Amino acid sequence: MSLVRQFSSLTPAILPSPEDPERKQFIAALLKDYEDNVTARTNQFFAWLLLLQWIVAVVVAAVWSPLTWAGRSDSLHPHLFASVGLGGLLCLPPILLMRVRPYDPITRHMVAIAQMGFGALLIDLTGGRIETHFHVFGSLAFIALYRDWRALVTGTLVVALDHLIRGLFLPETVYGVPYATVWRTAEHAGWVLFEVSVLIWACLVSRREMWEICLRHDQNECLLATLEQRVQDRTRELERATQTRHETAENLKVSEERYRQLIARVPIGILETSKAGQVRLLNPHAMAIVGLSPDADLSKIDMQDGTIFQKADRQRFWKQLEDEQTVRGFEAALTRPDGQKIHVLLNARLKSSDESGGPVCEGTMEDVTERKQAAEKLEGLHRQLVEASRQAGRADVATGVLHNVGNVLTSVNLIVHDVRDRLRGGALSYLHRVVETIHRERDRLGDFLANDAAGKAIPDFLVKLDQRLTAENETLRGDVETLVGHFEHIRQIIVVQQSSARMFGVVESVAPADLVEDALKVNFDSFGRHGVTLRKRFATVPATRVDRHKVMQILVNLMKNAKDSILAGKGLDRRITVSISARPDGRVAIAVEDTGTGIADENMVKIFQHGFTTKKDGHGFGLHSCVLAAREMSGDLTAFSDGPGRGAIFTLVLPTAA
């Protein structure tokens, strides 16, 4: 790639197209000036060269030629006159044309003829020495300095004609021998043509490079003009920028003054300190927080000695700051000079190092002592509230257990009284009367049974009495079985409650189905007594790792609420569906769905709030305590309803044991 093409590729947006007619005309003018400069330098070179060759020809004719042509004789040789006269004819006309018409092609052709003529003259003066023939090749190279291949053609023709004519008629003047063939002339001409071909190619390449140099010069001029315009534009921009910068500096001064005033008046502490403990900046509010007077000397304050900023908190603060570059919401305890303890909230970022190379931070400081005290009080109240909610939840479970046990005991009481009444008015008294009659008539028992009308009726009476006693026995046995079932139910309820209470606070792996079955045992009798249908949909799921007592508290509460909602709805479809399924996140979901009164949209957002209830006699602790218990076990409790009268679904999510 040429230099011009490289240059063009670097500045495609600036350089004009060389195909532009104006640009072509300008480039042509540059090329003409370039050619004239080359021609002028070459003319000057040849003017001195021709004169030098003329002198050399005269010297050779005077010194060399007599010895060459006449042996050792010192007589004046005719060649001397030829060198003086012919040399003058070859030298003076080209020099004159260089003066009169230096840039015309005729001048270059005359120079070529003269230069090659001097070659022929020197060959003749030296008697055709082969070494002198090198003058021909050198002369052709000199003529190529014009970078005009046509001058080379002229010089070649002169050499060819000279060698051809003199080779035929005066071979001794050319080759130094009395006889030479045409082929020798052809051989000399061949070498000349070889050199001329190379020189012509060099001239063409040189002229192409001259054109490219002119093109590059043109492009440089265009680029310089464009750059000059850009410099002028940039200078104007810089002048405007300088004016703007001056205005900005003035505005900056005003802003800095406002900033200082803002720092002084802002109701939050602003600080800048180094890790070495040096305090660089404390605004008035920060000094008031720390307990320093407004005129205190900040250079005498050392934050590293632990008197103000406790060392443990300070080390923690700087470690987090250096690790994360920023610190947000860092709570620390400070000690004022009067010994008062305060709590502050720090927000800071790490700056570049100071002059000593140590880290520096800047940030804000906020006194949160009152907020901290209020938070501690609120936390205490919250703990009390949570404990009250838990107690209320446990009370709900206990109430449910006692309610179900009471229901079973009521049925037991009715059965026991019925058995007592049956035993009092049973057929056993009739058997006693028959035994008394037989005992009274035992002395004549055979006659009494055979002949007496009352005795004859005893066998039939005993058969009927046996049937009645058998029926009464079956009834009593059924009542006893019922009593046994009721007592077994009471035992199961008590066992479930005791098992949950005994494992309170202990986290264990439990099958979700076992937890649901235990909760159903507590509520099963109540469901049956109120005509509530129970449906189970248990999928195969992994075991959960939970506190059994807390889960029992939640499930019993959910099932009791579902039953109460169904009874409050007074609908014909009394159904509770309990399902167990696996969630996509790997946890287990236990859902309790009812066909009760449902939940209104405005109540969905506050259904789990403490104290909220829709029951007339409710206290609002149950669901709140349930959701707290679920979240303590890394689970959750959610509610869903399509609206009033359309039932509700409460879903308990529990973590798996894996």
XYZ file of C-alpha atoms in Angstrom:
658
model
C 0.000 0.000 0.000
C 1.394 3.456 -0.922
C 1.924 6.227 1.591
C -0.935 8.196 0.075
C -3.329 5.279 0.458
C -2.219 4.773 4.051
C -2.695 8.454 4.727
C -6.091 8.414 3.053
C -7.206 5.457 5.170
C -6.311 7.353 8.328
C -8.340 10.474 7.481
C -11.254 9.442 5.233
C -13.580 12.089 6.661
C -11.111 14.977 6.108
C -9.364 14.338 2.784
C -11.160 15.399 -0.414
C -11.682 13.015 -3.279
C -8.839 13.104 -5.847
C -11.487 12.690 -8.562
C -12.691 16.228 -7.927
C -11.878 18.328 -11.059
C -10.515 21.185 -8.989
C -8.335 18.791 -7.038
C -7.099 17.181 -10.282
C -6.139 20.563 -11.640
C -4.297 21.474 -8.461
C -2.489 18.128 -8.333
C -1.460 18.537 -11.985
C 0.013 21.952 -11.152
C 1.904 20.442 -8.230
C 3.198 17.653 -10.493
C 4.344 20.231 -13.083
C 6.248 22.166 -10.399
C 7.777 18.937 -9.158
C 8.896 17.966 -12.683
C 10.363 21.415 -13.263
C 12.340 21.170 -10.016
C 13.678 17.744 -11.020
C 14.539 19.032 -14.513
C 16.261 22.115 -13.128
C 18.417 20.064 -10.736
C 19.287 17.586 -13.518
C 20.100 20.422 -15.973
C 22.457 21.919 -13.437
C 24.069 18.506 -12.937
C 24.515 17.956 -16.683
C 25.836 21.479 -17.254
C 28.777 20.750 -14.974
C 29.068 17.167 -16.207
C 29.250 18.198 -19.873
C 31.878 20.815 -19.144
C 33.855 18.279 -17.092
C 33.621 15.679 -19.867
C 34.794 18.270 -22.430
C 37.849 18.988 -20.301
C 38.466 15.266 -19.782
C 38.183 14.675 -23.571
C 40.764 17.371 -24.268
C 43.120 15.943 -21.635
C 42.709 12.412 -22.986
C 43.273 13.632 -26.531
C 46.404 15.463 -25.461
C 47.888 12.792 -23.216
C 46.425 9.429 -24.086
C 45.582 9.542 -27.778
C 49.093 10.181 -29.138
C 50.391 7.122 -27.347
C 47.416 5.087 -28.405
C 47.473 5.925 -32.084
C 51.168 6.762 -32.723
C 53.211 4.691 -30.346
C 55.767 6.592 -28.284
C 55.720 9.716 -30.545
C 54.922 13.042 -28.839
C 53.689 14.819 -31.968
C 50.343 16.645 -31.762
C 47.586 14.245 -32.741
C 44.592 15.210 -34.891
C 42.259 13.866 -32.208
C 43.098 16.818 -30.036
C 41.449 19.116 -32.547
C 38.485 16.741 -32.705
C 38.083 16.709 -28.914
C 38.241 20.480 -28.709
C 35.939 21.150 -31.657
C 33.526 18.197 -31.320
C 33.470 18.541 -27.536
C 32.498 22.173 -27.866
C 29.713 21.295 -30.327
C 28.424 18.637 -27.922
C 28.660 20.825 -24.813
C 27.670 24.355 -25.750
C 24.234 23.858 -27.477
C 22.662 21.887 -24.556
C 23.993 24.398 -22.036
C 22.519 27.221 -24.125
C 19.137 25.459 -24.274
C 19.300 24.938 -20.499
C 19.479 28.707 -20.236
C 16.869 29.552 -22.836
C 14.357 26.697 -22.602
C 15.239 24.716 -19.452
C 11.953 22.787 -19.155
C 11.245 21.918 -22.807
C 11.579 18.268 -23.884
C 13.987 19.375 -26.678
C 16.513 20.396 -24.031
C 16.411 16.929 -22.438
C 16.832 15.294 -25.844
C 19.783 17.568 -26.685
C 21.380 16.692 -23.344
C 20.865 12.981 -24.114
C 22.486 13.397 -27.558
C 25.394 15.377 -26.120
C 26.003 12.932 -23.268
C 25.993 9.902 -25.539
C 28.158 11.887 -28.031
C 30.754 12.402 -25.325
C 30.652 8.647 -24.731
C 31.394 7.986 -28.403
C 34.155 10.628 -28.368
C 35.842 9.131 -25.298
C 35.611 5.601 -26.772
C 37.258 6.927 -29.940
C 39.950 8.808 -27.990
C 40.831 5.684 -25.960
C 41.034 3.507 -29.037
C 37.879 1.492 -28.300
C 38.925 0.339 -24.825
C 36.239 -1.889 -23.380
C 36.482 -0.003 -20.041
C 35.452 3.232 -21.756
C 32.225 1.568 -22.923
C 31.053 1.689 -19.302
C 30.674 5.419 -19.873
C 27.653 4.556 -22.045
C 25.882 2.703 -19.236
C 26.684 5.430 -16.727
C 25.441 8.100 -19.130
C 22.113 6.287 -19.535
C 21.748 6.175 -15.737
C 22.483 9.936 -15.588
C 19.904 10.654 -18.302
C 17.348 8.685 -16.207
C 17.663 11.440 -13.587
C 15.248 13.451 -15.774
C 12.653 10.692 -15.088
C 11.675 11.010 -18.771
C 11.862 7.715 -20.610
C 11.800 9.487 -23.968
C 15.250 11.006 -23.330
C 16.503 7.460 -22.709
C 15.152 6.386 -26.097
C 16.983 9.281 -27.752
C 20.244 8.404 -26.022
C 19.814 4.713 -26.955
C 19.295 5.589 -30.611
C 22.460 7.726 -30.595
C 24.515 4.873 -29.108
C 23.031 2.303 -31.478
C 23.694 4.430 -34.581
C 27.215 5.310 -33.429
C 28.158 1.677 -32.801
C 26.490 0.470 -35.962
C 28.079 3.024 -38.325
C 31.525 3.056 -36.803
C 31.426 -0.709 -36.269
C 30.898 -1.167 -39.987
C 33.351 1.410 -41.261
C 35.751 2.217 -38.391
C 35.599 -0.777 -36.003
C 38.986 0.044 -34.532
C 37.592 3.322 -33.141
C 34.802 1.447 -31.370
C 36.135 -1.995 -30.460
C 39.889 -1.435 -30.772
C 40.204 -4.100 -33.507
C 40.540 -3.672 -37.255
C 37.573 -5.935 -38.000
C 34.221 -6.510 -36.210
C 30.981 -8.191 -37.246
C 27.479 -6.745 -36.998
C 26.733 -9.245 -34.244
C 29.236 -7.569 -31.969
C 27.360 -4.332 -32.426
C 24.130 -6.214 -31.727
C 25.667 -7.644 -28.543
C 26.577 -4.150 -27.330
C 23.122 -2.899 -28.287
C 21.513 -5.764 -26.375
C 23.204 -4.810 -23.124
C 22.224 -1.202 -23.692
C 18.609 -2.192 -24.320
C 18.619 -4.267 -21.127
C 19.755 -1.317 -19.044
C 17.404 1.069 -20.826
C 14.445 -1.238 -20.130
C 15.230 -1.206 -16.431
C 15.757 2.550 -16.445
C 12.504 3.166 -18.336
C 10.636 1.052 -15.758
C 12.364 3.039 -12.997
C 11.334 6.317 -14.668
C 7.705 5.200 -14.867
C 7.725 4.109 -11.221
C 9.400 7.352 -10.236
C 6.812 9.441 -12.083
C 4.006 7.467 -10.393
C 5.624 8.165 -7.047
C 5.906 11.824 -8.029
C 2.176 11.858 -8.662
C 1.479 10.162 -5.350
C 3.737 12.644 -3.565
C 1.829 15.494 -5.176
C -1.441 13.881 -4.225
C -0.231 13.505 -0.653
C 0.942 17.118 -0.670
C -2.491 18.182 -1.846
C -4.129 16.127 0.826
C -1.749 17.570 3.415
C -2.718 21.043 2.320
C -6.389 20.157 2.588
C -5.790 18.520 5.946
C -3.850 21.531 7.200
C -6.628 23.836 6.031
C -9.206 21.651 7.740
C -7.102 21.391 10.874
C -6.572 25.136 10.860
C -10.319 25.605 10.667
C -10.731 23.097 13.443
C -8.097 24.860 15.507
C -9.972 28.106 15.032
C -13.238 26.423 15.961
C -11.588 24.739 18.903
C -10.057 28.028 19.972
C -13.494 29.611 19.960
C -14.829 26.620 21.897
C -11.996 26.929 24.400
C -12.729 30.616 24.780
C -16.362 29.806 25.413
C -15.308 26.969 27.739
C -12.975 29.320 29.581
C -15.814 31.754 30.011
C -18.085 28.940 31.125
C -15.392 27.646 33.470
C -15.048 31.101 34.933
C -18.777 31.300 35.463
C -18.717 27.765 36.874
C -15.950 28.737 39.271
C -18.034 31.656 40.466
C -21.049 29.407 40.845
C -18.848 26.862 42.605
C -17.792 29.448 45.126
C -21.430 30.240 45.793
C -22.243 26.520 45.994
C -19.337 25.906 48.360
C -20.589 28.662 50.627
C -24.071 27.193 50.531
C -22.560 23.763 51.184
C -20.707 25.028 54.234
C -23.852 26.644 55.529
C -25.826 23.462 54.807
C -23.239 21.316 56.618
C -23.439 23.661 59.559
C -27.254 23.726 59.700
C -28.202 20.191 58.607
C -29.904 18.287 61.474
C -27.744 15.197 61.071
C -24.167 14.535 62.064
C -21.538 14.622 59.311
C -18.059 13.307 59.975
C -14.740 12.522 58.341
C -12.128 10.478 60.170
C -9.115 8.294 59.472
C -8.473 4.751 60.595
C -5.612 6.090 62.726
C -8.222 7.901 64.838
C -7.747 11.461 63.555
C -10.994 13.454 63.300
C -10.965 15.730 60.266
C -14.524 16.980 60.219
C -17.447 17.121 62.613
C -20.305 19.464 61.822
C -22.071 21.223 64.735
C -24.814 18.591 64.942
C -22.240 15.769 65.111
C -20.320 17.634 67.836
C -23.549 18.009 69.794
C -24.214 14.270 69.433
C -20.742 13.394 70.698
C -21.082 15.961 73.499
C -18.346 18.359 72.366
C -18.508 22.136 72.535
C -18.682 24.025 69.208
C -15.182 25.453 69.730
C -13.571 22.100 70.598
C -10.192 21.365 68.977
C -10.756 18.364 66.681
C -7.026 17.693 66.396
C -6.945 16.677 70.054
C -9.683 14.067 69.665
C -8.475 10.480 69.281
C -11.135 8.007 68.145
C -8.736 5.092 68.486
C -8.166 5.110 72.240
C -11.669 3.777 73.006
C -12.827 6.663 75.209
C -15.461 7.802 72.701
C -15.791 4.975 70.178
C -15.590 1.558 71.827
C -12.703 -0.452 70.402
C -14.747 -3.555 69.603
C -17.373 -1.578 67.682
C -14.682 0.484 65.958
C -12.773 -2.597 64.783
C -16.004 -4.111 63.494
C -16.887 -0.867 61.732
C -13.526 -0.532 59.923
C -13.411 -4.208 58.966
C -16.819 -3.993 57.327
C -15.898 -0.668 55.701
C -12.666 -2.026 54.204
C -14.352 -5.241 53.050
C -17.431 -3.654 51.450
C -16.232 -0.056 50.799
C -19.511 1.225 52.287
C -21.330 0.791 55.608
C -25.051 1.385 56.003
C -27.036 1.294 59.223
C -24.086 0.409 61.471
C -25.190 0.730 65.092
C -22.530 1.610 67.637
C -22.288 2.793 71.231
C -20.442 6.047 71.980
C -19.381 7.542 75.292
C -19.643 11.305 75.787
C -17.031 13.194 77.821
C -19.510 13.336 80.746
C -19.711 9.522 80.733
C -23.189 9.290 79.197
C -23.722 6.328 76.867
C -25.461 6.979 73.570
C -26.354 4.861 70.557
C -25.664 6.165 67.054
C -26.378 4.929 63.546
C -23.463 5.304 61.104
C -23.553 5.425 57.298
C -20.121 5.817 55.697
C -17.997 5.132 52.628
C -14.273 4.590 52.204
C -12.331 7.460 50.607
C -8.883 7.481 49.083
C -5.939 7.326 51.445
C -4.761 10.406 53.291
C -1.278 11.972 53.209
C 0.050 9.285 55.534
C -1.328 6.524 53.334
C -3.991 5.349 55.794
C -7.689 4.759 54.990
C -10.162 7.621 55.470
C -13.946 7.442 55.726
C -16.695 10.029 55.464
C -20.313 9.619 56.412
C -23.219 10.570 58.625
C -24.049 9.988 62.262
C -27.541 9.880 63.789
C -28.395 9.728 67.483
C -30.779 6.783 67.955
C -30.577 6.502 71.728
C -34.261 7.306 72.284
C -35.212 5.132 69.346
C -33.098 2.303 70.773
C -34.764 2.605 74.161
C -38.199 2.709 72.543
C -37.293 -0.326 70.431
C -36.195 -2.235 73.524
C -39.479 -1.406 75.227
C -41.374 -2.381 72.094
C -39.406 -5.632 71.896
C -40.328 -6.413 75.486
C -43.980 -5.709 74.784
C -43.745 -7.822 71.654
C -42.268 -10.725 73.608
C -45.074 -10.392 76.150
C -47.603 -10.267 73.326
C -46.105 -13.318 71.651
C -46.126 -15.198 74.930
C -49.736 -14.159 75.523
C -50.608 -15.309 72.019
C -48.906 -18.629 72.645
C -50.682 -19.039 75.943
C -53.948 -18.201 74.223
C -53.174 -20.715 71.505
C -52.359 -23.400 74.070
C -55.535 -22.447 75.916
C -57.492 -22.918 72.700
C -55.992 -26.373 72.306
C -56.734 -27.222 75.919
C -60.243 -25.835 75.561
C -60.776 -27.958 72.482
C -59.479 -31.022 74.301
C -61.664 -30.382 77.344
C -64.642 -29.620 75.129
C -64.286 -32.894 73.285
C -63.652 -34.818 76.528
C -66.735 -33.130 78.024
C -68.829 -34.152 75.033
C -67.687 -37.755 75.410
C -68.323 -37.686 79.165
C -71.859 -36.380 78.537
C -72.543 -39.392 76.338
C -70.999 -41.664 78.980
C -73.226 -40.121 81.654
C -76.372 -40.692 79.593
C -75.440 -44.306 78.932
C -74.624 -44.955 82.599
C -77.989 -43.537 83.741
C -79.793 -45.557 81.108
C -78.022 -48.744 82.274
C -78.935 -47.934 85.867
C -82.593 -47.457 84.966
C -82.580 -50.685 82.993
C -81.063 -52.586 85.872
C -83.679 -51.164 88.276
C -86.691 -52.014 86.112
C -85.407 -55.183 84.496
C -86.951 -58.697 84.313
C -84.696 -60.001 87.029
C -87.377 -59.135 89.659
C -89.767 -61.549 87.957
C -87.234 -64.324 88.270
C -86.932 -63.528 91.961
C -90.701 -63.930 92.389
C -90.687 -67.305 90.592
C -87.852 -68.481 92.829
C -89.875 -67.411 95.930
C -92.941 -69.363 94.675
C -90.901 -72.509 94.023
C -89.232 -72.139 97.439
C -92.627 -71.811 99.127
C -94.072 -74.873 97.360
C -90.907 -77.001 97.550
C -92.618 -79.629 99.775
C -95.195 -80.401 97.085
C -93.287 -79.085 94.121
C -94.185 -81.977 91.825
C -97.895 -81.728 92.530
C -97.707 -77.952 92.298
C -96.116 -78.011 88.861
C -98.411 -80.829 87.620
C -101.819 -79.924 89.025
C -101.795 -76.309 90.125
C -102.673 -73.746 87.444
C -99.970 -71.348 88.694
C -97.428 -74.174 88.739
C -98.324 -75.227 85.233
C -97.659 -71.632 83.980
C -94.128 -71.473 85.431
C -92.326 -73.338 82.554
C -93.823 -71.037 79.898
C -93.081 -68.051 82.093
C -89.442 -69.139 82.486
C -89.077 -69.464 78.703
C -90.379 -65.928 78.157
C -88.302 -64.643 81.058
C -85.186 -66.190 79.499
C -85.911 -64.442 76.215
C -86.420 -61.109 77.938
C -83.304 -61.455 80.055
C -81.310 -62.399 76.961
C -82.570 -59.262 75.168
C -81.775 -57.086 78.175
C -78.310 -58.647 78.352
C -77.677 -57.814 74.676
C -78.748 -54.207 75.223
C -76.543 -53.868 78.290
C -73.615 -55.398 76.457
C -74.076 -52.829 73.631
C -74.157 -50.001 76.153
C -71.019 -51.321 77.807
C -69.253 -51.514 74.432
C -70.278 -47.937 73.749
C -68.918 -46.918 77.144
C -65.663 -48.701 76.385
C -65.426 -46.819 73.052
C -66.081 -43.500 74.757
C -63.466 -44.196 77.396
C -60.981 -45.235 74.687
C -61.691 -41.958 72.836
C -61.091 -40.013 76.054
C -57.852 -41.899 76.545
C -56.704 -41.135 73.001
C -57.448 -37.428 73.422
C -55.541 -37.359 76.687
C -52.634 -39.336 75.184
C -52.417 -36.964 72.202
C -52.495 -33.925 74.475
C -49.945 -35.404 76.852
C -47.655 -36.382 73.960
C -47.768 -32.870 72.501
C -47.297 -31.186 75.845
C -44.452 -33.509 76.786
C -42.553 -32.709 73.521
C -43.095 -28.927 73.724
C -40.032 -27.063 72.444
C -38.453 -30.222 70.958
C -37.872 -30.326 67.195
C -38.239 -33.805 65.730
C -38.894 -35.559 62.441
C -42.590 -36.434 62.188
C -44.741 -37.798 59.383
C -47.292 -35.100 58.394
C -50.066 -37.717 58.263
C -49.459 -38.617 61.926
C -49.761 -34.968 62.934
C -53.053 -34.601 61.059
C -54.449 -37.840 62.498
C -53.630 -36.717 66.049
C -55.391 -33.399 65.456
C -58.416 -35.217 63.996
C -58.648 -37.445 67.081
C -59.138 -34.364 69.212
C -61.917 -33.001 66.957
C -63.432 -36.225 65.574
C -66.272 -36.560 68.107
C -67.210 -32.925 67.649
C -67.373 -33.365 63.875
C -69.645 -36.376 64.165
C -71.948 -34.767 66.719
C -72.515 -31.699 64.519
C -72.901 -33.670 61.310
C -69.686 -32.436 59.707
C -68.307 -34.720 56.994
C -64.561 -35.226 56.981
C -62.568 -35.912 53.826
C -58.897 -36.805 53.670
C -56.537 -36.351 50.736
C -53.122 -37.494 51.830
C -50.306 -37.597 49.267
C -47.011 -39.344 49.896
C -44.654 -36.670 51.242
C -41.379 -36.687 53.182
C -41.261 -36.276 56.937
C -41.228 -32.806 58.474
C -38.848 -31.502 61.121
C -41.038 -29.492 63.489
C -42.155 -28.915 67.054
C -45.047 -31.383 67.425
C -46.813 -29.317 70.080
C -46.795 -26.168 67.926
C -48.115 -28.052 64.901
C -50.868 -29.615 67.041
C -51.764 -26.154 68.323
C -52.058 -24.865 64.745
C -54.019 -27.824 63.321
C -56.480 -28.072 66.226
C -57.116 -24.336 65.952
C -57.637 -24.520 62.175
C -60.033 -27.484 62.441
C -62.008 -25.837 65.259
C -62.263 -22.600 63.234
C -63.380 -24.590 60.181
C -66.132 -26.337 62.216
C -67.276 -23.032 63.775
C -67.385 -21.403 60.325
C -69.541 -24.264 58.976
C -71.942 -24.072 61.933
C -72.154 -20.274 61.581
C -73.009 -20.633 57.923
C -75.997 -22.930 58.599
C -75.642 -24.476 55.161
C -76.604 -28.008 54.174
C -73.122 -28.862 52.876
C -71.107 -29.412 56.044
C -67.744 -30.612 54.829
C -64.134 -30.274 55.924
C -61.369 -31.472 53.608
C -57.881 -32.024 54.991
C -55.154 -32.537 52.376
C -51.414 -33.140 52.484
C -49.251 -32.381 49.439
C -45.681 -31.610 48.425
C -44.796 -28.097 47.253
C -42.452 -27.253 44.346
C -39.984 -25.646 46.774
C -39.540 -28.992 48.578
C -41.679 -28.188 51.606
C -44.902 -29.872 52.755
C -48.342 -28.217 52.714
C -51.250 -29.197 55.008
C -54.505 -27.559 53.871
C -57.769 -27.355 55.859
C -60.686 -26.458 53.576
C -64.243 -25.805 54.809
C -67.604 -24.925 53.289
C -68.356 -22.247 55.876
C -68.968 -18.506 55.826
C -65.767 -17.609 53.948
C -63.650 -14.474 54.373
C -64.409 -11.008 53.006
C -61.743 -9.306 50.879
C -61.236 -6.501 53.374
C -60.488 -9.059 56.089
C -57.908 -11.046 54.119
C -55.110 -8.566 54.872
C -55.769 -8.563 58.619
C -56.914 -12.129 59.264
C -53.629 -12.934 61.046
C -53.306 -9.664 62.936
C -53.205 -9.782 66.704
C -56.623 -9.095 68.223
C -58.580 -9.379 64.966
C -61.568 -11.753 65.009
C -64.985 -12.079 63.379
C -66.423 -14.194 66.218
C -68.596 -12.575 68.850
C -66.790 -14.338 71.671
C -63.343 -14.475 69.998
C -60.194 -12.853 71.376
C -58.129 -12.656 68.138
C -55.140 -14.552 69.524
C -55.585 -17.918 67.801
C -54.584 -17.293 64.183
C -51.955 -14.739 65.220
C -50.272 -17.247 67.521
C -50.562 -19.923 64.811
C -48.780 -17.851 62.160
C -46.049 -16.917 64.656
C -45.557 -20.576 65.558
C -45.430 -21.575 61.874
C -42.785 -18.973 61.060
C -40.687 -19.936 64.073
C -40.454 -23.411 62.512
C -39.324 -21.901 59.161
C -42.792 -22.475 57.769
C -45.790 -20.265 57.038
C -49.564 -20.074 57.347
C -51.717 -18.550 54.597
C -55.431 -18.091 53.979
C -57.544 -17.999 50.818
C -61.230 -17.461 50.179
C -63.382 -16.728 47.156
C -65.520 -14.444 49.295
C -68.317 -14.550 51.868
C -70.374 -17.748 51.829
C -67.853 -19.620 49.677
C -65.696 -21.248 52.313
C -62.007 -20.799 53.071
C -58.711 -22.660 52.801
C -55.976 -22.346 55.400
C -52.607 -23.792 54.309
C -49.851 -24.655 56.750
C -46.413 -24.947 55.096
C -43.763 -26.936 56.985
C -40.089 -27.667 56.258
C -39.007 -31.205 55.461
C -36.590 -33.219 57.569
C -34.076 -33.630 54.720
